[in-house]
mmCIF file of C-alpha atoms in Angstrom:
data_model
loop_
_atom_site.group_PDB
_atom_site.id
_atom_site.type_symbol
_atom_site.label_atom_id
_atom_site.label_comp_id
_atom_site.label_asym_id
_atom_site.label_seq_id
_atom_site.Cartn_x
_atom_site.Cartn_y
_atom_site.Cartn_z
ATOM 1 C CA UNK A 8 -15.408 -12.067 -23.994
ATOM 2 C CA UNK A 9 -16.139 -15.309 -22.181
ATOM 3 C CA UNK A 10 -19.785 -16.097 -21.476
ATOM 4 C CA UNK A 11 -21.286 -17.650 -18.386
ATOM 5 C CA UNK A 12 -24.918 -18.707 -18.326
ATOM 6 C CA UNK A 13 -27.251 -19.608 -15.486
ATOM 7 C CA UNK A 14 -30.451 -21.579 -15.485
ATOM 8 C CA UNK A 15 -33.096 -20.846 -14.481
ATOM 9 C CA UNK A 16 -33.099 -17.057 -14.432
ATOM 10 C CA UNK A 17 -36.033 -17.044 -12.007
ATOM 11 C CA UNK A 18 -37.548 -19.736 -9.844
ATOM 12 C CA UNK A 19 -40.342 -19.783 -7.315
ATOM 13 C CA UNK A 20 -40.595 -22.744 -4.998
ATOM 14 C CA UNK A 21 -42.500 -23.743 -1.905
ATOM 15 C CA UNK A 22 -40.934 -23.851 1.510
ATOM 16 C CA UNK A 23 -39.316 -27.206 2.218
ATOM 17 C CA UNK A 24 -38.544 -28.103 -1.367
ATOM 18 C CA UNK A 25 -35.132 -28.174 -3.043
ATOM 19 C CA UNK A 26 -34.021 -26.085 -5.982
ATOM 20 C CA UNK A 27 -31.113 -26.656 -8.350
ATOM 21 C CA UNK A 28 -29.366 -23.810 -10.161
ATOM 22 C CA UNK A 29 -26.993 -24.500 -13.044
ATOM 23 C CA UNK A 30 -23.966 -22.450 -14.017
ATOM 24 C CA UNK A 31 -22.257 -23.070 -17.343
ATOM 25 C CA UNK A 32 -19.193 -21.620 -18.996
ATOM 26 C CA UNK A 33 -20.214 -21.546 -22.646
ATOM 27 C CA UNK A 34 -17.005 -20.999 -24.560
ATOM 28 C CA UNK A 35 -14.247 -21.881 -22.151
ATOM 29 C CA UNK A 36 -13.364 -24.464 -19.568
ATOM 30 C CA UNK A 37 -13.404 -23.414 -15.956
ATOM 31 C CA UNK A 38 -11.596 -25.436 -13.339
ATOM 32 C CA UNK A 39 -12.893 -23.044 -10.702
ATOM 33 C CA UNK A 40 -16.331 -21.531 -10.310
ATOM 34 C CA UNK A 41 -17.684 -19.353 -7.535
ATOM 35 C CA UNK A 42 -21.159 -18.942 -6.057
ATOM 36 C CA UNK A 43 -22.372 -15.660 -4.617
ATOM 37 C CA UNK A 44 -25.598 -14.578 -2.958
ATOM 38 C CA UNK A 45 -27.003 -11.072 -2.984
ATOM 39 C CA UNK A 46 -29.846 -9.748 -0.859
ATOM 40 C CA UNK A 47 -31.741 -6.596 -1.885
ATOM 41 C CA UNK A 48 -29.695 -3.421 -1.670
ATOM 42 C CA UNK A 49 -26.652 -5.350 -0.489
ATOM 43 C CA UNK A 50 -23.380 -6.357 -2.078
ATOM 44 C CA UNK A 51 -22.474 -9.785 -3.368
ATOM 45 C CA UNK A 52 -21.456 -12.240 -0.689
ATOM 46 C CA UNK A 53 -19.230 -15.140 -1.634
ATOM 47 C CA UNK A 54 -20.733 -18.453 -0.584
ATOM 48 C CA UNK A 55 -18.309 -21.034 -1.904
ATOM 49 C CA UNK A 56 -15.568 -21.887 -4.342
ATOM 50 C CA UNK A 57 -16.229 -24.850 -6.584
ATOM 51 C CA UNK A 58 -13.354 -26.840 -8.061
ATOM 52 C CA UNK A 59 -13.906 -29.379 -10.810
ATOM 53 C CA UNK A 60 -13.642 -32.902 -9.519
ATOM 54 C CA UNK A 61 -13.272 -32.011 -5.864
ATOM 55 C CA UNK A 62 -15.314 -30.809 -2.932
ATOM 56 C CA UNK A 63 -16.333 -27.181 -2.757
ATOM 57 C CA UNK A 64 -14.784 -24.812 -0.253
ATOM 58 C CA UNK A 65 -17.421 -22.923 1.713
ATOM 59 C CA UNK A 66 -17.047 -19.489 3.267
ATOM 60 C CA UNK A 67 -17.484 -19.131 6.982
ATOM 61 C CA UNK A 68 -21.123 -19.206 8.021
ATOM 62 C CA UNK A 69 -22.401 -20.933 4.878
ATOM 63 C CA UNK A 70 -24.049 -24.282 5.583
ATOM 64 C CA UNK A 71 -22.530 -26.884 3.310
ATOM 65 C CA UNK A 72 -25.375 -29.334 3.916
ATOM 66 C CA UNK A 73 -27.936 -26.769 2.867
ATOM 67 C CA UNK A 74 -26.164 -25.413 -0.186
ATOM 68 C CA UNK A 75 -24.901 -28.408 -2.117
ATOM 69 C CA UNK A 76 -22.393 -27.656 -4.831
ATOM 70 C CA UNK A 77 -21.351 -30.044 -7.559
ATOM 71 C CA UNK A 78 -18.728 -29.266 -10.193
ATOM 72 C CA UNK A 79 -18.803 -32.426 -12.263
ATOM 73 C CA UNK A 80 -17.312 -31.052 -15.466
ATOM 74 C CA UNK A 81 -15.133 -28.193 -16.655
ATOM 75 C CA UNK A 82 -18.161 -26.304 -17.928
ATOM 76 C CA UNK A 83 -20.866 -26.992 -15.362
ATOM 77 C CA UNK A 84 -21.340 -26.303 -11.679
ATOM 78 C CA UNK A 85 -24.635 -26.693 -9.840
ATOM 79 C CA UNK A 86 -25.918 -25.208 -6.626
ATOM 80 C CA UNK A 87 -28.766 -27.010 -4.887
ATOM 81 C CA UNK A 88 -30.613 -25.201 -2.144
ATOM 82 C CA UNK A 89 -32.046 -27.975 -0.009
ATOM 83 C CA UNK A 90 -35.164 -27.607 2.115
ATOM 84 C CA UNK A 91 -35.510 -24.016 1.057
ATOM 85 C CA UNK A 92 -37.102 -21.469 3.368
ATOM 86 C CA UNK A 93 -38.283 -17.910 2.735
ATOM 87 C CA UNK A 94 -35.052 -16.520 4.184
ATOM 88 C CA UNK A 95 -33.192 -18.270 1.353
ATOM 89 C CA UNK A 96 -34.949 -16.019 -1.140
ATOM 90 C CA UNK A 97 -32.156 -14.128 -2.816
ATOM 91 C CA UNK A 98 -30.279 -13.434 -6.040
ATOM 92 C CA UNK A 99 -27.729 -16.177 -6.669
ATOM 93 C CA UNK A 100 -24.842 -15.408 -8.999
ATOM 94 C CA UNK A 101 -22.124 -17.708 -10.253
ATOM 95 C CA UNK A 102 -18.831 -16.846 -11.827
ATOM 96 C CA UNK A 103 -16.204 -18.856 -13.653
ATOM 97 C CA UNK A 104 -12.500 -18.278 -13.828
ATOM 98 C CA UNK A 105 -10.585 -18.422 -17.077
ATOM 99 C CA UNK A 106 -6.853 -18.045 -16.473
ATOM 100 C CA UNK A 107 -6.686 -14.837 -14.396
ATOM 101 C CA UNK A 108 -10.099 -13.395 -15.255
ATOM 102 C CA UNK A 109 -13.424 -14.046 -13.605
ATOM 103 C CA UNK A 110 -16.656 -13.860 -15.587
ATOM 104 C CA UNK A 111 -20.097 -13.649 -14.033
ATOM 105 C CA UNK A 112 -23.397 -15.201 -14.947
ATOM 106 C CA UNK A 113 -26.618 -13.184 -15.188
ATOM 107 C CA UNK A 114 -27.920 -14.449 -11.853
ATOM 108 C CA UNK A 115 -30.875 -16.507 -10.667
ATOM 109 C CA UNK A 116 -33.626 -14.949 -8.591
ATOM 110 C CA UNK A 117 -34.964 -17.462 -6.087
ATOM 111 C CA UNK A 118 -38.228 -16.806 -4.303
ATOM 112 C CA UNK A 119 -39.348 -19.237 -1.624
ATOM 113 C CA UNK A 120 -42.994 -18.992 -0.629
ATOM 114 C CA UNK B 26 -7.455 -9.300 0.159
ATOM 115 C CA UNK B 27 -7.052 -5.613 1.023
ATOM 116 C CA UNK B 28 -10.126 -3.640 1.961
ATOM 117 C CA UNK B 29 -11.354 -0.809 -0.203
ATOM 118 C CA UNK B 30 -13.298 2.333 0.607
ATOM 119 C CA UNK B 31 -15.655 3.909 -1.898
ATOM 120 C CA UNK B 32 -18.260 6.652 -1.643
ATOM 121 C CA UNK B 33 -21.731 5.209 -1.201
ATOM 122 C CA UNK B 34 -23.232 7.150 -4.071
ATOM 123 C CA UNK B 35 -22.410 9.654 -6.788
ATOM 124 C CA UNK B 36 -24.269 11.567 -9.449
ATOM 125 C CA UNK B 37 -23.015 12.639 -12.838
ATOM 126 C CA UNK B 38 -24.580 14.457 -15.768
ATOM 127 C CA UNK B 39 -25.006 12.593 -19.013
ATOM 128 C CA UNK B 40 -22.157 13.304 -21.413
ATOM 129 C CA UNK B 41 -19.749 14.362 -18.698
ATOM 130 C CA UNK B 42 -16.865 12.332 -17.342
ATOM 131 C CA UNK B 43 -17.654 10.245 -14.277
ATOM 132 C CA UNK B 44 -14.742 9.911 -11.862
ATOM 133 C CA UNK B 45 -15.154 7.197 -9.246
ATOM 134 C CA UNK B 46 -12.572 7.142 -6.440
ATOM 135 C CA UNK B 47 -11.389 4.160 -4.443
ATOM 136 C CA UNK B 48 -9.069 4.036 -1.457
ATOM 137 C CA UNK B 49 -7.021 0.916 -0.843
ATOM 138 C CA UNK B 50 -4.341 2.113 1.548
ATOM 139 C CA UNK B 51 -3.399 -1.406 2.714
ATOM 140 C CA UNK B 52 -2.840 -2.825 -0.752
ATOM 141 C CA UNK B 53 0.167 -5.098 -1.013
ATOM 142 C CA UNK B 54 2.669 -5.252 -3.833
ATOM 143 C CA UNK B 55 1.170 -8.236 -5.604
ATOM 144 C CA UNK B 56 -2.451 -7.124 -5.459
ATOM 145 C CA UNK B 57 -4.199 -5.809 -8.537
ATOM 146 C CA UNK B 58 -6.966 -3.210 -8.621
ATOM 147 C CA UNK B 59 -10.092 -4.474 -10.368
ATOM 148 C CA UNK B 60 -13.274 -2.625 -11.258
ATOM 149 C CA UNK B 61 -16.611 -4.287 -11.903
ATOM 150 C CA UNK B 62 -20.062 -2.830 -12.247
ATOM 151 C CA UNK B 63 -23.497 -4.269 -11.653
ATOM 152 C CA UNK B 64 -26.549 -2.980 -13.425
ATOM 153 C CA UNK B 65 -29.751 -3.649 -11.546
ATOM 154 C CA UNK B 66 -30.669 -7.347 -11.319
ATOM 155 C CA UNK B 67 -27.779 -8.477 -13.508
ATOM 156 C CA UNK B 68 -24.464 -10.177 -12.827
ATOM 157 C CA UNK B 69 -21.344 -8.038 -12.384
ATOM 158 C CA UNK B 70 -19.560 -6.909 -15.513
ATOM 159 C CA UNK B 71 -15.791 -6.621 -15.702
ATOM 160 C CA UNK B 72 -14.572 -3.126 -16.578
ATOM 161 C CA UNK B 73 -10.831 -2.865 -16.163
ATOM 162 C CA UNK B 74 -7.911 -3.805 -13.943
ATOM 163 C CA UNK B 75 -4.350 -2.696 -13.286
ATOM 164 C CA UNK B 76 -1.325 -3.177 -11.085
ATOM 165 C CA UNK B 77 0.513 0.150 -11.010
ATOM 166 C CA UNK B 78 0.372 1.702 -14.451
ATOM 167 C CA UNK B 79 -2.625 3.607 -15.711
ATOM 168 C CA UNK B 80 -4.829 1.543 -17.970
ATOM 169 C CA UNK B 81 -7.367 2.367 -20.663
ATOM 170 C CA UNK B 82 -9.786 0.259 -22.641
ATOM 171 C CA UNK B 83 -12.940 0.835 -24.652
ATOM 172 C CA UNK B 84 -15.027 1.201 -21.511
ATOM 173 C CA UNK B 85 -12.956 3.246 -19.110
ATOM 174 C CA UNK B 86 -9.627 4.480 -17.819
ATOM 175 C CA UNK B 87 -8.017 3.487 -14.550
ATOM 176 C CA UNK B 88 -5.683 5.894 -12.812
ATOM 177 C CA UNK B 89 -3.622 4.444 -9.962
ATOM 178 C CA UNK B 90 -1.627 6.762 -7.718
ATOM 179 C CA UNK B 91 2.102 6.300 -7.526
ATOM 180 C CA UNK B 92 1.924 4.911 -3.979
ATOM 181 C CA UNK B 93 -0.948 2.628 -5.124
ATOM 182 C CA UNK B 94 -3.041 3.570 -2.120
ATOM 183 C CA UNK B 95 -5.880 4.887 -4.217
ATOM 184 C CA UNK B 96 -7.264 4.782 -7.715
ATOM 185 C CA UNK B 97 -9.880 6.455 -9.889
ATOM 186 C CA UNK B 98 -12.095 4.886 -12.501
ATOM 187 C CA UNK B 99 -12.987 7.306 -15.266
ATOM 188 C CA UNK B 100 -15.938 6.875 -17.603
ATOM 189 C CA UNK B 101 -15.098 9.555 -20.181
ATOM 190 C CA UNK B 102 -18.562 10.280 -21.561
ATOM 191 C CA UNK B 103 -21.169 8.872 -19.233
ATOM 192 C CA UNK B 104 -24.498 7.722 -20.652
ATOM 193 C CA UNK B 105 -27.723 6.762 -18.913
ATOM 194 C CA UNK B 106 -26.764 3.108 -19.408
ATOM 195 C CA UNK B 107 -23.767 3.623 -17.150
ATOM 196 C CA UNK B 108 -26.071 3.932 -14.144
ATOM 197 C CA UNK B 109 -24.979 1.025 -11.942
ATOM 198 C CA UNK B 110 -23.162 0.041 -8.777
ATOM 199 C CA UNK B 111 -19.408 0.162 -9.302
ATOM 200 C CA UNK B 112 -17.155 -2.091 -7.274
ATOM 201 C CA UNK B 113 -13.458 -1.535 -6.692
ATOM 202 C CA UNK B 114 -11.713 -4.730 -5.632
ATOM 203 C CA UNK B 115 -8.087 -5.427 -4.871
ATOM 204 C CA UNK B 116 -6.884 -8.974 -4.964
ATOM 205 C CA UNK B 117 -4.057 -11.285 -5.751
ATOM 206 C CA UNK B 118 -4.227 -12.930 -9.148
ATOM 207 C CA UNK B 119 -2.510 -16.081 -7.938
ATOM 208 C CA UNK B 120 -3.637 -18.287 -5.110
ATOM 209 C CA UNK B 121 -7.275 -18.414 -4.040
ATOM 210 C CA UNK B 122 -8.251 -15.802 -6.624
ATOM 211 C CA UNK B 123 -11.681 -15.246 -5.176
ATOM 212 C CA UNK B 124 -13.141 -11.790 -5.650
ATOM 213 C CA UNK B 125 -14.511 -10.268 -2.470
ATOM 214 C CA UNK B 126 -16.975 -7.430 -3.055
ATOM 215 C CA UNK B 127 -17.335 -4.367 -0.847
ATOM 216 C CA UNK B 128 -20.377 -2.096 -0.859
ATOM 217 C CA UNK B 129 -19.442 -0.241 -4.032
ATOM 218 C CA UNK B 130 -20.549 3.158 -5.331
ATOM 219 C CA UNK B 131 -24.026 3.636 -6.704
ATOM 220 C CA UNK B 132 -23.507 5.887 -9.727
ATOM 221 C CA UNK B 133 -26.523 7.654 -11.155
ATOM 222 C CA UNK B 134 -26.239 9.333 -14.520
ATOM 223 C CA UNK B 135 -28.743 12.155 -14.865
ATOM 224 C CA UNK B 136 -30.117 13.413 -18.189
#
């Protein structure tokens, strides 16, 4: 099946700094990628839909200026958490759509100290 | 997308069939039923999907009732590695195509 990778798998950063997470579709091209966030013992919450070559569409309540999404190519989308704070500590998961299927990355655990 | 209702948790003995129910009484005619699972600290894994016919693959079987208001995911011979949270999602393949996750069922396979 199609493979989606994320980098890094874990990151620890200090409060106030920015962190970039990469999501790549390894063996297919994805015009659309999605970013989710998951807090402990909770379900995945969709943050935004990323379309190659255009601006991302954010879900209600997600701050677009804090969570910057760039989808510059058909195989790469990035999520930058700007001025991170401890409450941004979470498990961030991306997914990429190929035709009518959606494949998920392994996730990135962000810890803000 | 239609909402789904799943039991919060279930237990199953290793080697037995695990039957996970899902209610989706407001499903519309063009919405598919998808099942994903998430093993701890990993990304969700696709299991199976269907529209109205029963489906089977190497991982599981999906039984959809005739009125499509509910479905059951069947893991025929559960192993310890099947312990995970299972999500039932209904959504339209066309259009926005974003998957919206509910709370899922935490399935524990016991030795």
